[in-house]
XYZ file of C-alpha atoms in Angstrom:
710
model
C 57.591 -35.748 -183.981
C 57.941 -38.944 -182.024
C 61.563 -38.171 -181.525
C 60.853 -34.800 -179.977
C 58.341 -36.308 -177.601
C 60.850 -39.100 -176.574
C 63.607 -36.431 -176.131
C 61.309 -34.197 -174.091
C 60.282 -36.975 -171.911
C 63.875 -38.062 -171.235
C 64.899 -34.504 -170.579
C 62.154 -34.161 -168.110
C 63.002 -37.321 -166.426
C 66.587 -36.241 -166.223
C 65.659 -32.878 -164.874
C 63.285 -34.410 -162.402
C 65.909 -36.906 -161.227
C 68.534 -34.195 -160.891
C 65.984 -31.999 -158.921
C 65.039 -34.972 -156.829
C 68.741 -35.779 -156.208
C 69.388 -32.374 -155.135
C 66.312 -32.365 -152.877
C 67.503 -35.700 -151.334
C 71.063 -34.354 -150.964
C 69.796 -31.134 -149.388
C 67.621 -33.167 -146.994
C 70.519 -35.395 -146.224
C 72.776 -32.376 -145.502
C 70.032 -30.814 -143.498
C 69.648 -33.745 -141.155
C 73.445 -34.637 -141.136
C 74.855 -33.246 -137.874
C 77.161 -30.358 -138.205
C 78.183 -29.551 -134.555
C 80.803 -26.902 -135.558
C 78.076 -24.931 -137.272
C 75.780 -25.179 -134.278
C 78.433 -23.975 -131.956
C 79.361 -21.080 -134.326
C 75.674 -19.951 -134.480
C 75.690 -19.805 -130.709
C 79.092 -17.984 -130.293
C 79.197 -15.004 -128.038
C 78.637 -11.586 -129.371
C 79.468 -8.249 -127.946
C 76.353 -7.132 -126.060
C 75.302 -3.548 -126.918
C 73.885 -1.919 -123.694
C 71.383 0.894 -124.171
C 69.957 3.299 -121.551
C 66.330 4.109 -121.140
C 66.540 6.786 -123.868
C 68.151 4.494 -126.534
C 71.703 5.757 -126.175
C 74.538 3.253 -126.202
C 76.350 3.225 -122.868
C 78.580 0.175 -123.368
C 79.543 -2.367 -125.931
C 81.054 -5.416 -124.035
C 84.382 -6.765 -125.515
C 84.737 -10.491 -125.775
C 88.313 -10.646 -124.398
C 91.534 -9.096 -125.408
C 89.598 -6.056 -126.654
C 87.777 -7.936 -129.455
C 84.362 -6.701 -130.280
C 81.753 -8.502 -132.470
C 78.345 -7.009 -132.657
C 75.365 -8.866 -134.201
C 72.789 -7.120 -136.343
C 69.785 -9.084 -137.873
C 70.008 -9.337 -141.620
C 66.723 -7.289 -141.778
C 68.512 -4.399 -140.071
C 71.582 -4.381 -142.278
C 70.930 -1.843 -144.966
C 70.530 -3.125 -148.483
C 73.465 -1.224 -149.970
C 75.719 -2.749 -147.336
C 74.492 -6.181 -148.110
C 74.808 -5.601 -151.891
C 78.260 -4.014 -151.543
C 79.712 -7.107 -149.933
C 78.000 -9.575 -152.296
C 79.167 -7.587 -155.265
C 82.779 -7.476 -153.956
C 82.982 -11.138 -152.656
C 80.465 -13.355 -154.435
C 78.354 -11.912 -157.215
C 76.590 -15.285 -157.859
C 76.017 -15.826 -154.130
C 72.274 -16.407 -154.702
C 72.759 -18.736 -157.549
C 75.307 -21.354 -156.517
C 75.016 -24.054 -153.851
C 78.063 -23.050 -151.765
C 80.767 -23.599 -154.535
C 80.685 -21.466 -157.550
C 81.786 -23.849 -160.381
C 82.099 -21.021 -162.867
C 84.407 -19.179 -160.534
C 86.381 -22.356 -159.887
C 86.810 -22.882 -163.665
C 87.733 -19.314 -164.296
C 90.238 -19.257 -161.414
C 91.822 -22.483 -162.514
C 92.275 -21.274 -166.127
C 93.697 -17.840 -164.920
C 96.082 -19.432 -162.560
C 97.343 -22.056 -164.964
C 97.642 -19.461 -167.703
C 99.430 -17.068 -165.519
C 101.688 -19.736 -163.914
C 100.795 -18.348 -160.531
C 97.799 -17.672 -158.334
C 96.033 -14.835 -160.082
C 92.519 -15.101 -158.544
C 90.561 -17.332 -156.109
C 87.229 -18.947 -156.142
C 86.235 -18.651 -152.672
C 82.459 -17.850 -152.117
C 80.836 -16.097 -149.143
C 79.583 -19.580 -148.036
C 83.151 -21.063 -148.269
C 84.586 -17.998 -146.250
C 81.842 -18.710 -143.610
C 82.860 -22.431 -143.685
C 86.439 -21.393 -142.949
C 85.232 -19.458 -139.967
C 83.074 -22.353 -138.779
C 85.850 -24.907 -139.068
C 89.237 -23.260 -139.489
C 92.274 -25.138 -140.814
C 95.813 -24.455 -139.562
C 97.222 -24.243 -143.177
C 95.765 -22.651 -146.237
C 96.592 -25.268 -148.814
C 94.532 -27.492 -151.335
C 93.253 -29.918 -148.698
C 91.949 -26.963 -146.658
C 90.158 -25.609 -149.901
C 88.559 -29.002 -150.370
C 87.498 -28.982 -146.798
C 85.976 -25.515 -147.116
C 84.119 -26.537 -150.275
C 82.620 -29.578 -148.545
C 81.622 -27.582 -145.561
C 80.104 -24.877 -147.696
C 77.818 -27.435 -149.369
C 76.867 -28.673 -145.979
C 76.128 -25.162 -144.716
C 74.020 -24.474 -147.909
C 72.071 -27.703 -147.019
C 71.314 -26.486 -143.561
C 70.830 -22.618 -143.781
C 69.023 -20.241 -146.014
C 70.877 -17.778 -148.170
C 69.702 -14.926 -145.829
C 70.914 -16.677 -142.780
C 74.295 -17.495 -144.408
C 74.820 -13.831 -145.405
C 73.757 -12.673 -141.937
C 76.319 -14.942 -140.208
C 78.990 -13.823 -142.695
C 78.387 -10.080 -142.365
C 78.410 -10.412 -138.515
C 81.485 -12.471 -138.159
C 83.846 -11.580 -141.008
C 87.184 -10.496 -139.464
C 88.461 -7.088 -140.309
C 91.593 -6.909 -138.023
C 92.403 -4.565 -135.249
C 90.119 -6.378 -132.875
C 86.992 -5.932 -135.096
C 84.742 -8.623 -136.383
C 81.470 -7.987 -138.285
C 80.410 -5.048 -140.396
C 78.584 -3.255 -137.488
C 81.652 -3.212 -135.205
C 83.938 -2.282 -138.076
C 81.763 0.678 -139.211
C 81.609 1.846 -135.635
C 85.343 1.504 -134.877
C 86.832 3.118 -138.070
C 84.021 5.599 -139.004
C 82.152 6.209 -135.674
C 78.934 5.362 -137.477
C 76.004 3.008 -137.521
C 75.631 0.870 -140.583
C 72.781 3.098 -141.831
C 75.016 6.202 -141.844
C 77.765 4.679 -144.021
C 78.427 6.419 -147.452
C 78.866 4.411 -150.683
C 82.573 5.022 -150.598
C 82.899 3.817 -147.005
C 80.921 0.713 -147.818
C 83.200 0.023 -150.832
C 86.351 0.419 -148.673
C 85.015 -1.980 -145.980
C 83.869 -4.578 -148.639
C 87.284 -4.699 -150.131
C 89.119 -5.609 -146.802
C 88.245 -9.372 -146.711
C 89.930 -10.013 -150.087
C 92.506 -7.339 -149.653
C 93.440 -6.988 -145.937
C 96.065 -4.450 -146.479
C 93.257 -1.996 -147.408
C 92.419 -1.603 -143.665
C 95.893 -0.065 -143.132
C 94.345 3.059 -144.632
C 91.746 3.222 -141.805
C 92.478 4.654 -138.397
C 90.199 4.041 -135.360
C 88.120 7.131 -134.973
C 85.525 5.826 -132.321
C 86.022 5.891 -128.588
C 83.812 3.203 -127.182
C 81.515 4.446 -124.353
C 82.006 3.172 -120.861
C 78.895 3.946 -118.893
C 77.619 2.189 -115.858
C 80.600 -0.175 -115.485
C 79.687 -1.388 -111.948
C 76.088 -1.979 -112.850
C 76.923 -3.742 -116.126
C 79.407 -5.890 -114.397
C 76.793 -6.933 -111.858
C 74.330 -7.705 -114.593
C 76.915 -9.606 -116.514
C 77.863 -11.666 -113.538
C 74.224 -12.465 -112.710
C 73.600 -13.790 -116.253
C 71.357 -10.930 -117.324
C 73.135 -10.757 -120.810
C 72.992 -14.428 -121.454
C 70.391 -16.006 -123.777
C 68.296 -18.496 -121.886
C 67.688 -21.974 -123.205
C 70.676 -22.061 -125.640
C 73.579 -24.461 -125.306
C 76.544 -23.120 -123.496
C 76.932 -19.543 -122.559
C 75.513 -17.428 -125.197
C 75.224 -13.617 -124.972
C 72.459 -11.364 -126.030
C 73.167 -8.977 -128.859
C 71.544 -6.009 -127.169
C 70.005 -5.073 -123.872
C 68.025 -2.118 -123.028
C 68.282 -0.932 -119.393
C 66.249 1.348 -117.276
C 69.155 3.558 -116.357
C 69.437 7.202 -117.384
C 72.856 8.397 -118.712
C 72.318 12.057 -117.910
C 71.198 11.186 -114.346
C 74.273 8.792 -113.970
C 76.689 11.625 -114.983
C 75.081 14.093 -112.464
C 75.112 11.518 -109.750
C 78.689 10.841 -110.481
C 79.564 14.566 -110.290
C 77.684 14.755 -106.924
C 79.861 11.870 -105.527
C 83.060 13.509 -106.771
C 81.968 16.846 -105.320
C 81.222 15.476 -101.959
C 84.609 13.666 -101.807
C 86.178 16.983 -102.648
C 84.178 18.759 -99.823
C 85.106 16.142 -97.334
C 88.329 17.954 -96.417
C 90.279 16.220 -93.776
C 87.499 13.735 -92.908
C 89.670 10.790 -94.154
C 86.923 9.832 -96.658
C 88.374 8.392 -99.835
C 85.333 6.531 -101.425
C 81.748 7.107 -102.235
C 78.825 5.544 -104.065
C 75.369 6.477 -105.187
C 72.224 4.479 -106.126
C 68.972 5.804 -107.582
C 65.866 3.859 -108.367
C 62.206 4.564 -109.247
C 60.132 4.583 -106.155
C 57.125 3.021 -107.918
C 58.724 0.226 -109.891
C 62.117 -0.220 -108.386
C 63.859 0.220 -111.801
C 67.440 1.181 -111.433
C 68.055 4.744 -112.735
C 71.699 5.283 -111.679
C 74.421 3.128 -110.193
C 77.691 4.944 -109.178
C 79.805 2.133 -107.648
C 82.800 4.499 -106.885
C 84.155 7.918 -107.748
C 86.272 6.484 -110.625
C 86.443 3.044 -112.307
C 89.929 3.745 -113.369
C 91.219 4.697 -109.993
C 93.041 1.363 -109.330
C 94.965 2.516 -106.343
C 91.815 3.866 -104.649
C 89.798 0.728 -105.328
C 87.696 2.276 -108.146
C 86.503 -1.091 -109.365
C 85.246 -1.946 -106.058
C 81.494 -1.399 -105.846
C 80.074 0.759 -103.015
C 76.584 0.030 -104.094
C 77.077 -3.743 -103.307
C 79.653 -3.343 -100.511
C 78.266 -4.509 -97.173
C 78.504 -1.825 -94.439
C 76.915 -1.010 -91.172
C 73.918 1.398 -92.104
C 73.631 2.960 -88.568
C 70.529 4.929 -87.865
C 69.277 4.705 -91.482
C 67.668 1.429 -90.413
C 65.537 2.852 -87.636
C 62.518 3.781 -89.782
C 61.936 0.088 -90.574
C 61.875 -0.674 -86.780
C 59.574 2.225 -85.781
C 57.133 1.226 -88.580
C 57.115 -2.260 -87.131
C 56.349 -0.772 -83.718
C 53.454 1.187 -85.097
C 52.039 -2.067 -86.655
C 52.528 -3.749 -83.382
C 50.379 -1.288 -81.522
C 52.532 1.553 -80.530
C 50.975 5.071 -81.173
C 52.594 8.248 -82.625
C 51.775 9.871 -79.264
C 53.705 7.356 -77.302
C 56.446 8.732 -75.106
C 59.725 6.793 -75.234
C 62.164 6.933 -72.386
C 65.536 8.357 -73.200
C 67.334 7.649 -70.014
C 70.325 5.339 -69.001
C 69.096 1.733 -69.404
C 70.423 -1.887 -69.405
C 68.971 -4.372 -71.874
C 69.317 -8.235 -72.097
C 70.345 -10.643 -69.445
C 73.593 -12.677 -69.726
C 74.707 -10.259 -72.514
C 73.965 -6.860 -71.083
C 73.562 -4.122 -73.691
C 73.890 -0.484 -72.460
C 73.370 1.881 -75.438
C 74.373 5.471 -75.527
C 73.245 8.399 -77.699
C 75.563 9.687 -80.180
C 76.089 12.940 -78.231
C 76.347 11.065 -74.886
C 73.297 12.889 -73.576
C 69.856 11.706 -72.362
C 66.652 13.638 -73.197
C 64.200 12.061 -70.673
C 60.660 11.645 -72.066
C 60.712 11.905 -75.809
C 57.781 11.797 -78.218
C 57.729 8.954 -80.810
C 58.133 11.325 -83.622
C 61.030 13.218 -82.193
C 62.867 9.965 -81.164
C 62.871 8.773 -84.816
C 63.467 12.031 -86.537
C 66.307 12.867 -84.173
C 67.789 9.363 -84.386
C 67.955 8.776 -80.543
C 69.512 5.436 -79.760
C 67.928 4.292 -76.396
C 64.330 4.717 -77.519
C 65.156 2.554 -80.692
C 66.555 -0.252 -78.592
C 63.602 0.042 -76.183
C 61.333 -0.578 -79.237
C 63.215 -3.550 -80.502
C 63.290 -5.059 -77.001
C 59.522 -4.712 -77.074
C 58.682 -6.054 -80.488
C 61.277 -8.758 -80.544
C 64.370 -9.354 -82.671
C 62.900 -12.426 -84.472
C 59.773 -10.408 -85.595
C 62.003 -7.530 -86.805
C 64.279 -9.774 -88.758
C 61.228 -11.393 -90.491
C 60.155 -7.828 -91.614
C 63.715 -7.037 -92.743
C 63.754 -10.334 -94.738
C 60.517 -9.420 -96.521
C 62.063 -5.978 -97.429
C 65.021 -7.776 -99.152
C 67.792 -7.455 -96.582
C 69.186 -10.874 -97.555
C 72.651 -9.708 -96.208
C 71.278 -9.808 -92.745
C 69.368 -13.086 -92.884
C 71.360 -15.468 -94.982
C 74.488 -15.622 -92.844
C 72.878 -15.078 -89.467
C 74.554 -11.746 -88.947
C 71.286 -10.077 -88.073
C 70.489 -12.515 -85.296
C 74.035 -12.165 -84.050
C 73.714 -8.470 -83.836
C 70.696 -8.987 -81.525
C 69.375 -5.676 -79.953
C 72.209 -3.843 -81.783
C 70.013 -4.266 -84.903
C 68.111 -1.213 -83.546
C 71.109 0.907 -84.196
C 72.114 -0.669 -87.546
C 74.768 -3.179 -86.237
C 74.197 -5.650 -88.984
C 75.796 -5.277 -92.384
C 73.688 -4.466 -95.477
C 74.288 -2.950 -98.932
C 73.386 0.471 -100.241
C 71.141 -1.070 -102.753
C 69.247 -3.108 -100.174
C 68.791 0.076 -98.103
C 67.577 2.205 -100.890
C 65.200 -0.357 -102.398
C 63.631 -1.102 -98.898
C 63.390 2.668 -98.145
C 60.869 2.905 -101.021
C 58.333 1.006 -98.945
C 57.255 4.185 -97.095
C 56.612 6.331 -100.190
C 54.776 3.303 -101.608
C 52.113 3.171 -98.851
C 53.691 0.156 -97.142
C 53.794 -2.050 -100.253
C 56.822 -3.805 -101.676
C 56.163 -2.598 -105.244
C 58.280 -5.378 -106.655
C 56.119 -8.170 -105.443
C 52.992 -6.310 -104.555
C 53.323 -7.796 -101.003
C 52.219 -5.603 -98.192
C 54.940 -5.039 -95.547
C 53.426 -2.348 -93.498
C 49.938 -0.949 -93.212
C 49.238 2.062 -95.359
C 48.572 4.242 -92.259
C 52.030 3.234 -90.796
C 53.836 4.105 -93.988
C 52.050 7.422 -94.012
C 52.903 8.272 -90.510
C 56.660 7.427 -91.066
C 56.650 9.646 -94.092
C 55.145 12.550 -91.929
C 57.924 11.968 -89.320
C 60.806 11.719 -91.827
C 59.713 14.864 -93.677
C 59.233 16.932 -90.447
C 62.250 19.287 -90.062
C 61.129 20.477 -86.699
C 61.281 16.985 -85.254
C 64.882 16.609 -86.344
C 65.920 19.527 -84.324
C 66.648 17.788 -81.148
C 69.240 15.595 -82.783
C 70.540 17.684 -85.700
C 69.462 21.298 -85.020
C 67.633 23.300 -87.775
C 69.904 22.283 -90.547
C 68.958 23.402 -94.030
C 70.342 20.395 -95.688
C 66.997 18.747 -96.167
C 65.028 21.855 -97.194
C 63.202 20.996 -100.385
C 60.346 22.520 -102.482
C 58.747 19.210 -102.810
C 57.570 16.557 -100.412
C 60.459 14.223 -99.517
C 61.674 12.019 -96.731
C 65.195 11.690 -95.496
C 67.233 9.483 -93.127
C 70.991 9.327 -92.355
C 73.085 6.819 -90.548
C 76.640 6.314 -89.267
C 78.443 2.991 -88.605
C 79.102 2.434 -84.911
C 82.844 2.536 -85.462
C 82.524 5.470 -87.844
C 83.653 3.524 -90.913
C 81.027 4.961 -93.243
C 78.114 7.239 -93.393
C 74.848 6.932 -95.328
C 72.069 9.135 -96.520
C 68.709 8.089 -97.889
C 66.126 10.364 -99.502
C 62.812 9.580 -101.384
C 59.831 11.096 -102.964
C 56.806 9.421 -104.504
C 58.775 9.327 -107.674
C 62.329 8.572 -106.844
C 64.561 7.109 -104.144
C 68.297 7.878 -103.651
C 70.968 6.392 -101.420
C 74.581 7.823 -100.998
C 77.353 6.094 -99.144
C 80.670 7.604 -98.185
C 83.672 5.993 -96.346
C 86.602 3.876 -97.170
C 86.747 0.560 -98.870
C 89.645 -0.148 -96.682
C 87.471 -0.024 -93.618
C 89.319 2.924 -92.039
C 87.340 5.086 -89.789
C 86.288 8.597 -91.021
C 86.348 11.825 -89.069
C 83.245 13.866 -88.947
C 79.822 14.364 -87.317
C 77.415 11.541 -87.010
C 74.971 11.583 -89.798
C 77.355 13.894 -91.712
C 75.888 16.315 -94.082
C 78.248 15.221 -96.911
C 76.142 12.253 -98.134
C 73.077 14.055 -97.260
C 73.889 17.033 -99.450
C 74.647 14.650 -102.355
C 71.318 12.775 -101.890
C 69.325 15.951 -101.688
C 71.107 17.410 -104.783
C 70.230 14.293 -106.755
C 66.560 14.475 -105.757
C 66.574 18.218 -106.656
C 67.902 17.160 -110.132
C 65.194 14.560 -110.550
C 62.236 16.683 -109.323
C 63.218 19.870 -111.233
C 61.427 21.664 -114.055
C 57.874 21.128 -112.944
C 58.025 17.348 -112.643
C 54.968 15.839 -110.821
C 56.014 15.535 -107.136
C 52.860 14.247 -105.414
C 52.632 14.859 -101.575
C 52.239 12.097 -99.091
C 48.720 10.977 -98.178
C 47.214 11.428 -94.702
C 46.579 8.167 -92.733
C 42.971 7.170 -92.959
C 42.548 5.859 -89.307
C 44.233 8.876 -87.623
C 43.592 12.528 -87.266
C 45.777 15.241 -86.021
C 44.935 16.749 -82.544
C 46.654 18.697 -79.887
C 48.510 16.606 -77.321
C 50.645 17.482 -74.497
C 54.235 18.066 -75.741
C 55.657 16.263 -72.590
C 53.386 13.379 -71.881
C 51.961 12.736 -75.356
C 48.445 12.498 -73.861
C 45.416 14.644 -74.671
C 45.981 17.955 -72.840
C 44.510 18.526 -69.412
C 43.667 21.950 -67.934
C 47.257 22.274 -66.481
C 49.161 21.514 -69.771
C 51.039 24.613 -70.853
C 52.503 23.403 -74.092
C 50.862 21.338 -76.861
C 51.779 20.025 -80.346
C 49.823 18.509 -83.136
C 50.134 14.745 -83.502
C 48.279 11.826 -85.156
C 45.758 10.166 -82.682
C 43.328 7.374 -83.535
C 40.312 8.694 -85.249
C 38.124 6.514 -83.102
C 38.456 6.067 -79.350
C 41.264 8.704 -78.878
C 40.180 9.400 -75.270
C 40.436 5.703 -74.415
C 43.499 4.793 -76.404
C 45.634 7.949 -75.725
C 44.191 9.160 -72.483
C 44.520 12.477 -70.728
C 47.717 13.856 -69.341
C 48.186 13.121 -65.625
C 51.799 14.461 -65.458
C 50.788 18.099 -65.278
C 49.105 19.030 -61.921
C 48.050 22.283 -60.437
C 51.333 22.589 -58.513
C 53.682 21.584 -61.381
C 55.040 18.764 -63.593
C 55.493 15.356 -62.026
C 57.340 12.676 -64.070
C 57.028 8.963 -63.510
C 59.626 7.455 -61.086
C 61.480 5.916 -64.109
C 63.004 9.390 -64.752
C 64.528 9.809 -61.357
C 68.044 9.178 -62.497
C 67.708 11.549 -65.362
C 65.997 14.558 -63.754
C 68.493 17.136 -62.545
C 66.492 20.378 -62.506
C 63.822 22.024 -60.597
C 61.584 22.367 -63.685
C 59.732 19.075 -62.676
C 59.316 16.708 -59.820
C 59.155 12.925 -59.711
C 55.929 11.240 -58.931
C 57.497 8.369 -57.064
C 54.297 6.683 -56.198
C 53.278 6.386 -59.854
C 54.216 2.644 -60.089
C 54.914 -0.317 -57.886
C 58.476 -0.796 -56.274
C 60.845 -2.380 -58.721
C 64.601 -2.740 -59.313
C 65.735 -1.357 -62.617
C 69.472 -2.016 -62.208
C 71.021 -4.605 -61.949
C 69.063 -6.593 -64.558
C 67.745 -9.837 -63.338
C 70.151 -12.639 -64.513
C 72.719 -9.910 -65.443
C 76.312 -10.883 -65.717
C 78.942 -8.328 -64.742
C 82.696 -8.607 -65.307
C 85.619 -6.991 -63.505
C 87.913 -5.116 -65.878
C 91.362 -6.424 -64.968
C 92.975 -3.268 -66.524
C 91.207 -1.060 -63.960
C 91.452 -0.542 -60.156
C 88.943 -3.097 -58.648
C 88.251 -0.728 -55.761
C 86.718 1.609 -58.188
C 84.454 -0.838 -59.959
C 80.874 -1.104 -58.846
C 77.559 -2.619 -59.783
C 74.950 0.177 -60.248
C 71.795 -0.153 -58.140
C 68.654 1.682 -58.914
C 65.005 1.141 -57.821
C 61.829 3.082 -58.706
C 58.320 3.273 -57.322
C 57.225 2.644 -53.653
C 55.014 4.633 -51.388
C 57.727 5.842 -48.849
C 60.688 8.047 -49.172
C 63.117 5.621 -47.601
C 64.168 2.050 -48.747
C 66.337 -0.734 -47.340
C 68.861 -2.406 -49.708
C 69.936 -5.919 -48.886
C 72.833 -7.772 -50.684
C 72.665 -11.576 -50.156
C 70.281 -11.104 -47.229
C 72.424 -8.443 -45.411
C 71.443 -4.754 -45.291
C 74.050 -2.601 -47.002
C 72.302 0.690 -47.112
C 69.116 2.716 -46.318
C 68.525 5.118 -49.196
C 66.392 8.289 -49.516
C 64.870 9.361 -52.852
C 66.085 8.741 -55.411
C 66.825 5.101 -54.593
C 70.286 4.861 -56.382
C 73.826 3.821 -55.281
C 77.004 1.894 -56.297
C 77.280 -1.552 -54.749
C 80.528 -3.332 -53.988
C 80.324 -6.907 -55.130
C 82.718 -9.767 -55.105
C 82.918 -12.552 -57.744
C 80.032 -14.947 -57.494
C 76.225 -15.271 -57.533
C 74.271 -12.566 -55.698
C 70.783 -11.411 -54.798
C 69.938 -7.806 -54.165
C 66.697 -6.923 -52.534
C 64.888 -3.565 -51.898
C 62.142 -2.931 -49.205
C 59.894 0.050 -49.053
C 56.794 0.604 -47.075
C 55.851 -3.083 -47.154
C 56.695 -3.656 -50.778
C 59.687 -5.892 -51.891
C 61.532 -6.571 -55.052
C 64.660 -8.801 -55.747
C 66.869 -9.709 -58.566
C 69.632 -12.214 -59.117
C 72.943 -11.243 -60.815
C 76.466 -12.534 -60.941
C 80.058 -10.994 -61.057
C 82.912 -12.600 -62.854
């Protein structure tokens, strides 16, 4: 009895000592640095990219076509886990990295057979070989694998070891990990594998020749390549806070594969319809108006079109947006005090001082007095430059910066464009244009930051203008391109050298942008504001708003109400006004802020003297005494240059003066009278190189300006 007690006590102490030793060893192995294992745990994996509906759109290769997907052990089916454990290491959950029973068995079989009959490599040892590979597969390498296997067991749980093994075991043919292999050879997710398929895959690590029976049956998807590349380059697929560059195993995007395919078809169709317009490239971008989420990103008509620049990205390509920028300027003008009833002069004008800017309309015509609404909807150039000259380039750039036009601000190109910004002279991207265009259907708010850019009334008035097909008629006729069954706004633009054309469209739900042109920069042939991108943008909106989708209308401005105004002067009609239109006027104080029409009188229409150079018909007269005498050309401080390629005798400086109470005026150049003019006060002046002063005198009034000729 005493002996049994002594034996039991010694056995207990031995067992305790052994358990304690194992615990100390495991603790030692746990704290012992193993940098190779740390790096292995953080190695890159193939990012699986899903669209908003959970469909895989891309599985990123890791280089040379290798793919290695990562699936958490909890998501790997039990029969897959069990199949590999049974085939590779049945006592996996019992040993400490090295299976001594398997070692003894393998040694006996190999010695008895006089050759290598079987091995004793455990799953942990195979993992150790992946973590710290050896150049040769000899006995020292086996010892190394065994030692490292014990070290791994001291640091990781069995579940983690099995997880790393199943996600990294190589199967050949550019496949690593069970998920990638199942997809490559069977076109299936792990959960869809049959028992026979699991058995075949589980046999490959010990018998690599078994993979020769398998043929790749899965074609990897290749959706949203331009957008995915953009996200990858921006680090969106990298795990934050991990050592080195480490990719995420999966990413869910806001994009819609069905919409992407439709937008791609629209792009291809538009190119096919372009005929002899010399257009070879196109791009489309679609986002959610409310959230800004990217829904479609078609960077080019075909990624694989290497000769045509298919891998260039038209969504991020910087181009001149032309008139598509004008709504942002007109909105700023409204916030700065302009009214929807204001009349903008569409007559020949000179802007600037030392750098004179003389804009032209796209059709080389001038329309005289034009209502604010019509000037924007018909994309007239001179009214836009007039507005920018009034509100200031600096203030406009500040608004554009808040709208996300970093392309204009960061490199100073916006400031360099000066008044040309009114016509879209700076370069921006299609994505910037589209995301900024949302501000109007979002009530003037930048929905990304929640920051207010324009007042809600301003945004609502711009929506009213850009959805008004009648207001577009002066510039574009009664085109049916933008006819929709739902409330929508549209704007087009053409680069000043015709390198590209842009169309924007938006509803309260969605915003679409389409660009067409040439990545090479070659000019296109076609009408300004071509219907090609416009048709594509409208088609995409039709697709999005189809089938009874909720397409809410645009709200009415709260501080304005629609009233009849004179169609010519924009003022509240007087008794002699023969034509009126409905327009927004301030709800309070309209009589004071808008005023009554004074252009229509009992004996006809009398326009202000600023229209004297434009008026060429008997339909109206000029009210020459409507303003004080002033010289409108040349500009004060203006600099004019002789064109050496032209006949100097045919080169003049244009003189024009308006106002005055008499019908005759004296014109003096450098103090000497050069002409006596009758209405209208216009002439061409001969001027030599140098500094000059021109003066006009009329009925006791005088005005002078200085200019120079070089």
